[in-house]
Amino acid sequence: MISRRDLLASSVGAGVLMAPHDVEAAPLQSDDAPYLSEMLVELREIRRAVSIDGTQAITNIRNSQRTYLKNSSRFPEFVDVGYDVFHSVVDWLIAVRQPVAINRLTDGRYTVALFASTIVLRPDFPDNYVGQGYDK
């Protein structure tokens, strides 16, 4: 990532600080192209990370974890979720390039690890359901 100081020290940043008539006279140097393309890639990744579909489901799970944390001073071991929320979590993990480890409990329910909790798929609950955190 390029720092603000490096950007302003480069000819691109200097061009921004010049008077408008000087900008036309100063051609863009070829050595600035790698910096600009790197910045463009980083901006696209930031935009992609902000607009991921599963972000709302992750926010709901975090709210459930926050409630449990405030009541017991630790994160819950499990959070039950519906079908759509479970798949949103998996999609979100893939989109942000985190490991996806889907497992099964002894009773056959599917789980995925998220933050400090295990997310449990409960197909018998409504699709957008996010339950309260709990321990065994």
C-alpha angles and dihedrals in degrees: 000000000000117000124229090246092055091047094051091045092053122084090254091060092041089053090056091053094048124096114268094254091054094053092067092049095051110074120211109262119232093232090066093064095084091051092049094048091048091051091048092052091049092049091050091051091050091050091048092049092051095048100048113136097229094056093099092052090050090051091052091050091048090052090053090049091048092053092051092045092053092050100044106017093240140071119268119255093222140023119189116221138176127248099270094046091050092053091044089056091051091047091048092051090051093047094052091043098244123147114270113211111176112188139169129238121224090262091056100255117140121240139186128192116242123174107314097336140069115239111218121204111226107185090181090065125077114283096248095041120134112182133202117276118258143171128233 
